[in-house]
Each structure stands twice: as structure tokens, then as C-alpha cells.
Short mmCIF file of C-alpha atoms and ligand atoms in Angstrom, two decimals:
data_model
loop_
_atom_site.label_atom_id
_atom_site.label_comp_id
_atom_site.label_asym_id
_atom_site.label_seq_id
_atom_site.Cartn_x
_atom_site.Cartn_y
_atom_site.Cartn_z
CA MET A 14 21.05 -2.40 -9.81
CA ALA A 15 24.44 -2.70 -11.52
CA ALA A 16 26.80 -5.62 -10.91
CA SER A 17 29.30 -4.71 -8.20
CA GLY A 18 32.71 -3.74 -9.51
CA THR A 19 31.24 -2.90 -12.96
CA GLN A 20 31.73 0.66 -14.23
CA VAL A 21 28.33 2.37 -14.37
CA LYS A 22 27.72 3.52 -17.95
CA VAL A 23 24.03 4.31 -17.63
CA PRO A 24 22.98 5.18 -14.10
CA PHE A 25 19.37 4.66 -13.18
CA LEU A 26 19.12 8.30 -12.13
CA ASP A 27 21.54 11.23 -12.34
CA LEU A 28 20.46 14.06 -10.07
CA GLY A 29 23.96 15.59 -10.24
CA ALA A 30 23.67 16.15 -14.00
CA GLN A 31 20.45 18.08 -13.55
CA TYR A 32 21.82 20.19 -10.73
CA ARG A 33 24.88 21.13 -12.78
CA SER A 34 22.60 22.23 -15.66
CA ILE A 35 20.83 24.83 -13.45
CA LYS A 36 23.45 25.45 -10.76
CA PRO A 37 23.56 29.26 -10.86
CA GLU A 38 19.76 29.57 -10.56
CA ILE A 39 19.55 27.03 -7.74
CA ASP A 40 22.46 28.51 -5.82
CA ALA A 41 20.93 31.96 -6.03
CA ALA A 42 17.54 30.72 -4.92
CA ILE A 43 19.01 28.95 -1.88
CA GLN A 44 21.12 32.00 -1.02
CA HIS A 45 17.94 34.09 -1.15
CA VAL A 46 16.33 31.81 1.47
CA LEU A 47 19.43 32.09 3.67
CA ASP A 48 19.36 35.89 3.34
CA THR A 49 15.65 36.19 4.12
CA THR A 50 15.65 33.40 6.78
CA GLN A 51 12.24 32.20 5.59
CA PHE A 52 13.10 28.63 6.42
CA VAL A 53 9.58 27.27 6.90
CA LEU A 54 6.74 28.28 4.53
CA GLY A 55 7.31 31.95 3.60
CA GLU A 56 7.17 33.87 0.33
CA GLU A 57 8.99 31.34 -1.86
CA VAL A 58 6.65 28.54 -0.78
CA ALA A 59 3.59 30.80 -1.27
CA ALA A 60 4.76 31.76 -4.76
CA PHE A 61 5.46 28.15 -5.64
CA GLU A 62 1.94 27.15 -4.49
CA ARG A 63 0.40 29.72 -6.84
CA GLU A 64 2.66 28.77 -9.74
CA PHE A 65 2.24 25.03 -9.38
CA ALA A 66 -1.54 25.22 -8.90
CA ALA A 67 -1.76 27.32 -12.09
CA TYR A 68 0.38 24.76 -13.90
CA CYS A 69 -2.15 22.09 -12.90
CA GLY A 70 -5.17 24.16 -13.79
CA ALA A 71 -6.25 24.26 -10.14
CA ALA A 72 -7.22 27.31 -8.08
CA GLN A 73 -5.24 26.50 -4.93
CA GLY A 74 -2.03 24.72 -3.95
CA ILE A 75 -1.10 23.85 -0.39
CA ALA A 76 2.54 22.85 -0.07
CA VAL A 77 3.46 20.23 2.50
CA ASN A 78 6.51 18.19 3.57
CA SER A 79 5.90 15.05 1.46
CA GLY A 80 3.56 13.40 -1.00
CA THR A 81 2.43 11.15 1.78
CA SER A 82 1.39 14.12 3.90
CA ALA A 83 -0.43 15.53 0.87
CA LEU A 84 -2.42 12.28 0.56
CA HIS A 85 -3.18 12.20 4.27
CA LEU A 86 -4.52 15.75 4.32
CA ALA A 87 -6.46 15.39 1.08
CA LEU A 88 -8.22 12.37 2.54
CA LEU A 89 -9.02 14.23 5.74
CA ALA A 90 -10.35 17.20 3.78
CA ALA A 91 -12.59 14.86 1.86
CA GLY A 92 -14.04 13.74 5.21
CA VAL A 93 -12.45 10.30 5.29
CA GLY A 94 -12.15 8.84 8.78
CA PRO A 95 -12.45 5.68 10.88
CA GLY A 96 -14.98 3.19 9.51
CA ASP A 97 -14.89 4.60 6.00
CA GLU A 98 -13.54 2.92 2.88
CA VAL A 99 -11.39 4.37 0.13
CA ILE A 100 -11.00 2.53 -3.17
CA THR A 101 -7.50 2.45 -4.62
CA VAL A 102 -5.12 -0.02 -6.37
CA PRO A 103 -2.59 -2.63 -5.23
CA ASN A 104 0.29 -1.74 -7.58
CA THR A 105 1.45 1.53 -6.23
CA PHE A 106 4.03 2.74 -3.78
CA VAL A 107 2.87 1.83 -0.26
CA ALA A 108 2.29 5.48 0.62
CA THR A 109 -1.02 5.52 -1.20
CA VAL A 110 -2.42 2.79 0.95
CA ALA A 111 -0.62 3.93 4.10
CA ALA A 112 -2.23 7.37 3.86
CA VAL A 113 -5.67 5.78 3.84
CA LYS A 114 -4.72 3.79 6.94
CA TYR A 115 -3.54 6.96 8.71
CA THR A 116 -7.11 8.27 8.60
CA GLY A 117 -8.46 5.08 10.20
CA ALA A 118 -10.28 4.14 6.98
CA ARG A 119 -9.94 0.81 5.16
CA PRO A 120 -8.18 0.70 1.81
CA VAL A 121 -10.39 -1.27 -0.59
CA LEU A 122 -8.37 -2.44 -3.59
CA VAL A 123 -9.38 -3.06 -7.18
CA ASP A 124 -7.23 -4.57 -9.90
CA VAL A 125 -5.65 -2.51 -12.66
CA ASP A 126 -6.04 -2.30 -16.40
CA PRO A 127 -3.07 -4.36 -17.62
CA ALA A 128 -2.29 -2.00 -20.53
CA ARG A 129 -1.79 1.19 -18.54
CA PHE A 130 -1.23 -0.24 -15.02
CA THR A 131 -3.86 2.08 -13.52
CA MET A 132 -7.26 1.63 -11.80
CA ASP A 133 -9.63 -0.36 -14.00
CA PRO A 134 -12.84 1.72 -13.99
CA ALA A 135 -14.86 -1.40 -14.82
CA ARG A 136 -14.04 -2.87 -11.40
CA VAL A 137 -14.84 0.17 -9.30
CA GLU A 138 -18.63 -0.02 -9.03
CA ALA A 139 -18.57 -3.56 -7.58
CA ALA A 140 -16.18 -2.43 -4.84
CA ILE A 141 -18.44 0.41 -3.58
CA THR A 142 -20.24 -0.16 -0.26
CA PRO A 143 -22.28 2.19 1.94
CA ARG A 144 -18.95 2.96 3.74
CA THR A 145 -17.14 4.13 0.60
CA LYS A 146 -16.11 7.78 0.85
CA ALA A 147 -13.59 8.32 -1.88
CA LEU A 148 -11.84 6.94 -5.00
CA LEU A 149 -8.09 7.24 -5.04
CA PRO A 150 -6.71 6.42 -8.53
CA VAL A 151 -2.93 6.50 -8.99
CA HIS A 152 -1.41 7.99 -12.14
CA LEU A 153 1.29 5.33 -12.12
CA TYR A 154 4.65 5.83 -13.86
CA GLY A 155 3.52 9.24 -15.19
CA GLN A 156 0.35 8.29 -17.08
CA ALA A 157 -3.09 9.38 -15.94
CA ALA A 158 -5.59 6.73 -14.92
CA ASP A 159 -8.69 6.52 -17.12
CA MET A 160 -10.38 9.36 -15.24
CA ASP A 161 -13.61 10.11 -17.13
CA PRO A 162 -15.37 6.87 -16.14
CA ILE A 163 -13.88 7.04 -12.65
CA VAL A 164 -15.16 10.60 -12.10
CA GLU A 165 -18.54 9.68 -13.63
CA ILE A 166 -18.97 6.82 -11.10
CA ALA A 167 -17.89 9.08 -8.23
CA ARG A 168 -20.36 11.83 -9.18
CA ARG A 169 -23.23 9.37 -9.54
CA ARG A 170 -22.45 7.72 -6.19
CA GLY A 171 -21.60 10.89 -4.25
CA LEU A 172 -17.90 10.04 -3.68
CA ALA A 173 -14.82 12.24 -3.63
CA VAL A 174 -12.06 11.70 -6.21
CA ILE A 175 -8.49 12.18 -5.05
CA GLU A 176 -5.76 11.85 -7.64
CA ASP A 177 -2.50 10.31 -6.50
CA ALA A 178 -0.38 12.31 -8.98
CA ALA A 179 2.92 11.73 -7.14
CA GLN A 180 4.48 10.41 -10.32
CA ALA A 181 2.68 12.50 -12.90
CA HIS A 182 3.66 16.19 -12.84
CA GLY A 183 2.65 17.66 -16.18
CA ALA A 184 0.77 14.57 -17.42
CA ARG A 185 -2.49 15.19 -19.29
CA TYR A 186 -5.69 13.25 -19.84
CA GLN A 187 -7.81 14.15 -22.86
CA GLY A 188 -6.00 17.47 -23.00
CA ARG A 189 -6.58 18.31 -19.33
CA PRO A 190 -3.73 18.44 -16.77
CA VAL A 191 -3.61 15.90 -13.95
CA GLY A 192 -4.39 17.81 -10.81
CA SER A 193 -7.56 19.22 -12.35
CA LEU A 194 -9.35 15.92 -12.94
CA GLY A 195 -10.80 15.11 -9.51
CA ASP A 196 -11.67 17.01 -6.36
CA LEU A 197 -8.13 17.05 -4.93
CA ALA A 198 -4.78 15.93 -6.28
CA CYS A 199 -1.57 15.05 -4.48
CA PHE A 200 1.98 15.38 -5.82
CA SER A 201 5.33 14.30 -4.35
CA PHE A 202 8.49 16.28 -4.82
CA TYR A 203 10.83 13.53 -3.61
CA PRO A 204 14.21 14.28 -5.34
CA GLY A 205 13.91 11.67 -8.07
CA LYS A 206 10.43 12.74 -9.14
CA ASN A 207 9.91 14.60 -12.46
CA LEU A 208 9.76 17.77 -10.35
CA GLY A 209 11.99 16.98 -7.42
CA ALA A 210 12.93 19.06 -4.34
CA TYR A 211 16.36 18.95 -2.70
CA GLY A 212 14.83 17.12 0.23
CA GLU A 213 11.24 16.05 0.94
CA GLY A 214 8.16 17.88 -0.39
CA GLY A 215 4.61 17.50 -1.60
CA ILE A 216 1.53 19.53 -2.47
CA VAL A 217 -2.26 19.20 -2.60
CA VAL A 218 -3.94 21.11 -5.42
CA THR A 219 -7.68 21.70 -5.56
CA SER A 220 -10.23 24.16 -6.87
CA ASN A 221 -12.45 23.57 -3.87
CA GLU A 222 -11.90 26.59 -1.57
CA GLU A 223 -13.26 24.81 1.51
CA HIS A 224 -10.94 21.85 1.08
CA ALA A 225 -8.01 24.25 0.57
CA ARG A 226 -8.83 26.22 3.69
CA LYS A 227 -8.99 23.07 5.77
CA ILE A 228 -5.75 21.60 4.39
CA ARG A 229 -3.96 24.92 4.93
CA MET A 230 -4.89 24.72 8.63
CA LEU A 231 -4.23 20.97 9.00
CA ARG A 232 -0.65 21.26 7.67
CA ASP A 233 0.16 23.89 10.32
CA TRP A 234 -1.21 22.51 13.55
CA GLY A 235 -4.84 23.20 12.71
CA GLN A 236 -4.43 26.95 13.38
CA ASP A 237 -6.66 29.53 11.78
CA ARG A 238 -4.42 32.17 13.35
CA LYS A 239 -1.34 31.94 15.49
CA TYR A 240 -1.88 29.78 18.61
CA HIS A 241 -5.60 29.37 17.86
CA HIS A 242 -6.03 25.69 17.11
CA VAL A 243 -9.46 24.88 15.67
CA LEU A 244 -8.54 21.52 14.14
CA ALA A 245 -6.29 18.72 15.43
CA GLY A 246 -3.54 19.34 12.91
CA TYR A 247 -0.03 18.30 12.01
CA ASN A 248 3.40 19.74 11.35
CA TYR A 249 3.37 19.09 7.60
CA ARG A 250 4.72 22.46 6.47
CA MET A 251 7.01 22.80 3.42
CA GLU A 252 10.43 24.23 4.09
CA GLY A 253 11.34 27.58 2.47
CA MET A 254 14.40 26.04 0.78
CA GLN A 255 12.30 23.44 -0.99
CA GLY A 256 9.82 26.06 -2.20
CA ALA A 257 12.70 28.15 -3.64
CA VAL A 258 14.28 25.15 -5.38
CA LEU A 259 10.95 23.95 -6.75
CA ARG A 260 10.16 27.42 -8.19
CA VAL A 261 13.37 27.30 -10.16
CA LYS A 262 12.82 23.76 -11.32
CA LEU A 263 9.19 24.36 -12.29
CA ARG A 264 10.45 26.81 -14.91
CA HIS A 265 12.35 23.92 -16.56
CA LEU A 266 9.77 21.20 -16.12
CA GLU A 267 8.14 21.39 -19.59
CA LYS A 268 11.53 21.19 -21.31
CA TRP A 269 12.49 18.21 -19.13
CA THR A 270 9.17 16.50 -19.75
CA GLU A 271 9.62 16.89 -23.51
CA ALA A 272 13.13 15.41 -23.16
CA ARG A 273 11.64 12.38 -21.34
CA ARG A 274 9.04 12.04 -24.04
CA ALA A 275 11.70 12.19 -26.75
CA HIS A 276 13.70 9.48 -24.95
CA ALA A 277 10.54 7.32 -24.77
CA ALA A 278 10.09 7.83 -28.50
CA ARG A 279 13.71 6.66 -29.03
CA TYR A 280 13.15 3.61 -26.85
CA ARG A 281 9.96 2.94 -28.87
CA ALA A 282 12.03 2.99 -32.07
CA LEU A 283 14.97 1.05 -30.68
CA LEU A 284 13.42 -1.65 -28.51
CA PRO A 285 11.28 -3.71 -30.93
CA GLY A 286 13.08 -7.03 -31.24
CA CYS A 287 14.80 -6.59 -27.88
CA GLY A 288 12.62 -9.09 -26.00
CA VAL A 289 10.63 -6.67 -23.87
CA GLU A 290 7.14 -5.20 -24.07
CA ILE A 291 7.30 -1.43 -24.05
CA PRO A 292 4.85 0.86 -22.19
CA ALA A 293 1.77 2.03 -24.08
CA GLU A 294 0.62 5.61 -24.19
CA ALA A 295 -3.17 5.65 -24.11
CA ALA A 296 -5.09 7.58 -26.73
CA GLY A 297 -5.48 11.21 -25.59
CA ALA A 298 -2.82 10.87 -22.92
CA ARG A 299 0.34 12.81 -22.32
CA HIS A 300 2.52 10.31 -20.53
CA VAL A 301 5.40 12.02 -18.69
CA TYR A 302 7.51 8.86 -18.20
CA HIS A 303 8.47 9.24 -14.57
CA VAL A 304 9.22 5.51 -14.80
CA TYR A 305 9.87 3.71 -18.06
CA ALA A 306 8.67 0.20 -17.21
CA VAL A 307 9.11 -2.56 -19.74
CA ARG A 308 7.73 -6.07 -19.25
CA SER A 309 9.30 -9.48 -19.66
CA ALA A 310 8.83 -12.91 -18.18
CA ARG A 311 12.67 -13.03 -18.06
CA ARG A 312 12.97 -9.95 -15.86
CA GLU A 313 15.62 -11.26 -13.50
CA ALA A 314 17.94 -12.35 -16.34
CA ILE A 315 17.54 -9.00 -18.07
CA MET A 316 18.37 -7.03 -14.93
CA LYS A 317 21.40 -9.17 -14.23
CA GLY A 318 22.62 -8.98 -17.82
CA LEU A 319 22.20 -5.26 -18.06
CA GLY A 320 23.85 -4.78 -14.68
CA GLU A 321 26.88 -6.68 -15.93
CA GLN A 322 27.12 -4.12 -18.73
CA GLY A 323 26.98 -1.13 -16.35
CA ILE A 324 23.34 -0.37 -17.03
CA GLN A 325 21.30 0.18 -13.88
CA THR A 326 17.66 -0.83 -13.68
CA GLY A 327 14.91 -0.92 -11.02
CA ILE A 328 11.58 -2.52 -10.22
CA HIS A 329 8.49 -0.42 -9.49
CA TYR A 330 7.22 -2.29 -7.55
CA PRO A 331 8.30 -5.90 -6.90
CA ILE A 332 5.54 -6.71 -4.36
CA PRO A 333 2.04 -5.32 -4.72
CA VAL A 334 0.74 -3.60 -1.60
CA HIS A 335 -1.79 -6.32 -0.64
CA LEU A 336 1.07 -8.82 -0.39
CA GLN A 337 3.20 -6.57 1.87
CA PRO A 338 3.04 -7.86 5.47
CA ALA A 339 2.30 -4.39 6.87
CA TYR A 340 -0.75 -3.90 4.63
CA ALA A 341 -2.08 -7.44 4.51
CA ASP A 342 -5.89 -7.69 4.58
CA PRO A 343 -7.54 -11.12 5.09
CA ALA A 344 -9.78 -10.36 2.09
CA TYR A 345 -6.79 -10.03 -0.27
CA GLY A 346 -4.58 -13.14 -0.52
CA PRO A 347 -2.21 -14.03 -3.36
CA GLY A 348 -4.08 -14.30 -6.66
CA THR A 349 -6.76 -11.71 -5.74
CA PHE A 350 -5.45 -9.11 -8.20
CA PRO A 351 -3.97 -11.11 -11.11
CA HIS A 352 -3.09 -8.09 -13.36
CA ALA A 353 -1.30 -6.24 -10.57
CA GLU A 354 0.52 -9.39 -9.46
CA LYS A 355 1.60 -10.30 -12.99
CA ALA A 356 2.88 -6.73 -13.55
CA ALA A 357 4.83 -6.88 -10.26
CA ALA A 358 6.49 -10.10 -11.46
CA GLU A 359 7.37 -8.78 -14.92
CA VAL A 360 8.18 -5.05 -14.85
CA THR A 361 11.67 -3.59 -15.04
CA SER A 362 12.32 0.10 -15.08
CA LEU A 363 14.94 1.27 -17.58
CA PRO A 364 16.94 4.47 -17.08
CA MET A 365 14.73 7.51 -17.83
CA TYR A 366 15.59 11.10 -17.07
CA PRO A 367 15.96 14.24 -19.19
CA GLU A 368 19.78 14.22 -19.18
CA LEU A 369 20.08 10.73 -20.77
CA THR A 370 22.17 10.89 -23.94
CA GLU A 371 21.54 9.21 -27.30
CA ALA A 372 24.64 7.10 -26.69
CA GLN A 373 23.22 5.90 -23.37
CA LEU A 374 19.85 5.07 -24.97
CA GLN A 375 21.71 3.07 -27.60
CA LEU A 376 23.68 1.21 -24.88
CA VAL A 377 20.43 0.18 -23.19
CA ALA A 378 18.90 -1.01 -26.45
CA ASP A 379 22.04 -2.83 -27.56
CA GLY A 380 22.30 -4.45 -24.14
CA LEU A 381 18.72 -5.68 -24.28
CA ARG A 382 19.03 -6.90 -27.88
CA GLY A 383 22.16 -8.89 -27.01
CA LEU A 384 20.33 -10.50 -24.07
CA ALA A 385 17.30 -11.34 -26.18
CA HIS A 386 19.36 -12.99 -28.90
CA GLY A 387 21.65 -14.78 -26.51
CA ALA A 388 18.62 -16.27 -24.73
C1 LIG B 30 2.38 6.79 -6.24
C2 LIG B 30 2.99 7.47 -5.07
N1 LIG B 30 2.21 7.91 -4.08
C3 LIG B 30 2.73 8.54 -2.99
C4 LIG B 30 4.08 8.75 -2.83
C5 LIG B 30 4.57 9.37 -1.60
O1 LIG B 30 5.32 10.53 -1.78
P1 LIG B 30 6.49 10.93 -0.77
O2 LIG B 30 7.62 10.01 -0.93
O3 LIG B 30 6.87 12.34 -1.19
O4 LIG B 30 5.93 10.91 0.58
C6 LIG B 30 4.96 8.30 -3.85
C7 LIG B 30 6.39 8.55 -3.72
O5 LIG B 30 7.24 7.76 -4.02
C8 LIG B 30 4.40 7.65 -5.00
O6 LIG B 30 5.20 7.19 -5.93
#
């Protein structure tokens, strides 16, 4: 948010700057889709599926129309249905929990590790019941959850592991790419994501051929061939235009990720003494900084003060999912997940995108420092 009437000096996001930097490639890719009229699925989508799966170290990619659809189909492929339970976390975008509800299963929540904001593996075992089918950790803000202990528990207890990697394209855990850490992984290509479409988009990646085959059918009305519906499926197909745009952008993703990481390094150098706690990169992690969330007990004053200086900020997310009316569960009242609730009360997301300039980073730091010292 920026104060109304104030000139925006550091927007929270600048999708226009990125488009201008790759305009000829994007325009040509879109023209190609117009010329070939492959508007739904088609060759560009198929090529993108191969390229993105390879990028994640997975054998198969199945492109769909959103990250939410990706989660829904990954859960169905893992056999999740009514009466089952799926263990996930409360501080995520609601889509993670909503997708579990779509299947008829119950989302069982566990609190997060306060340092990295992701599923605390030490809490998982106690949440498992005979109904538990899958673990659904979220790689929040662009940093992988602590996957080795999570996968170890899942293997020992016969559970599927689905990564919600909607915010973590290109992130790594102990040298391995997210998308290759569990049984299935789901990404979103919502425009503001590190790899963003020019519309909605998502993908499931997996190295399990049976899961891939099922998801490929489910996204396209459950057909194994035209008008032969063997599964009760959905219209979750990716559009050709999005596949073409994403292919172009995938070629730039590593460079953009390195730019984000360089900006995070600048924030790390500039922000000490500015009154906020900066995000930690866990040992062995490659954080891709989809969201650069700092913490402060004075969050509202900081957001207001920065807004008055033309610096936009956000909150990801102000209300944890268990306290959202639509996802309330009698078992989870206020106070049930203290780490997630404290994070929700304290986090502020600072501007973070590849096109940020050094001058803009300085403005953010100077703005915060002024607020800290004026406090
Ligand atoms: C953690 C997480 N999961 C799932 C989603 C859902 O993705 P989409 O918006 O593409 O449906 C998002 C998107 O914001 C997300 O951040």
C-alpha cells in the first residue's frame, strides 16, 4: 500500500518493467500462437511442460490453468478423497487448504518453524491419524520447507508428499530443486510469481508415471482419448498463449532469480539497524525470494510510514487460514498455532522483483531507518 496522492517511487511489483525487457520475444511468441491457433494446450504448452519438468528435475510436467488446479489434481492423483486427512500449515495462501477441501478431505494443520515460516517437521508425527493420506508442505516466500525429515516421516508412515511450490520456482534444498523433493509438486504461474504467465496458469511436476497419466486425464475431462471419459475430470487445461509466454520467460528465470538474490543480499547489508528482522536463508537452501518478508512488532507504523514516502508494501498473509471464516475448524481456535499467528501479526513484505534498482533499494532502507530512529 502507498498513501493515496503520494507519488509511487518504489512500487510493490512492476510487471510492466519486465515485459518491456523481453517485449520482442514475448510478442513473437504470442503472434506464433495466433498464427497456429493452438489456443488450448498444443505444442507450446507441451514443450513448456517438458522444459519446466526438466528444470525441476522431474520426469513429467502437466500444465493446468492455475496453481490451485495443480494442487487439486495432485491431491486426487495421490488418492486423497472424502474422509481422508492431509497435513499442511496455517500460514499459507488459502488455496493450499481450499484444494484439500475440494477433494472432500480434512486439512489438518501443524504450526510452522518460526525461522523459515514453513512446516515444522517436529510437529508432523503427532498430527498423523489412520485417516492421514498425504503431507502438503508449503515452500513459503520462495524457501523450501525442511523436506528431508518430512519425506522421512512420510516414507515410514506410507504417506504421499505433495510440495506446494507455488512461490518457489527454482528454489533448492540441499542442492536439489524443489519439484523433485516429494511425490508430486505444484507450481502457480499467477502473473506476479517468480515465473508468471500473462493470465492464470499452473503445473504439476512428478516423476511418477502413473500419477502423471492420471493428472493428464483429469485436467482434460478425464478422457484417455477424445470423447472417451474414464475418469470424472475437469476443464483445467492450460491455454496455448500462457505456454508460449512461459517458455520465453523460463529462459530468463535463472537470471531473474539471481537478481532477486542479489537484491536480498543488498537488503541484508542495508537493513541492520533499520528496526526490522530480515528473512533467514537456511543452511543448504537456495531461497528465491518470491516474497521478502521482514518482521516487526511495529508493522502498521512501518507500512504507513513507507507508504507516505511512496514505497509500497504488502502483507503475506495478515490472517492465517485457520482464522479465516471460510476455513474455520472447531479444533483450531485463536492461539492454536502461536508461531503462525505471531508471523501473521508481524510480517511486512518489502518490494522484491528482478527489476528493482540500487536507488530503489536504498530508498527502502533509508525509509525504514528513518522510521526506526524517529520511533
Ligand atoms: C502457496 C500458494 N499455494 C497455492 C497458490 C494458488 O495458485 P493460483 O493462484 O495460481 O491458483 C498460491 C498462489 O498465490 C500460493 O501462493
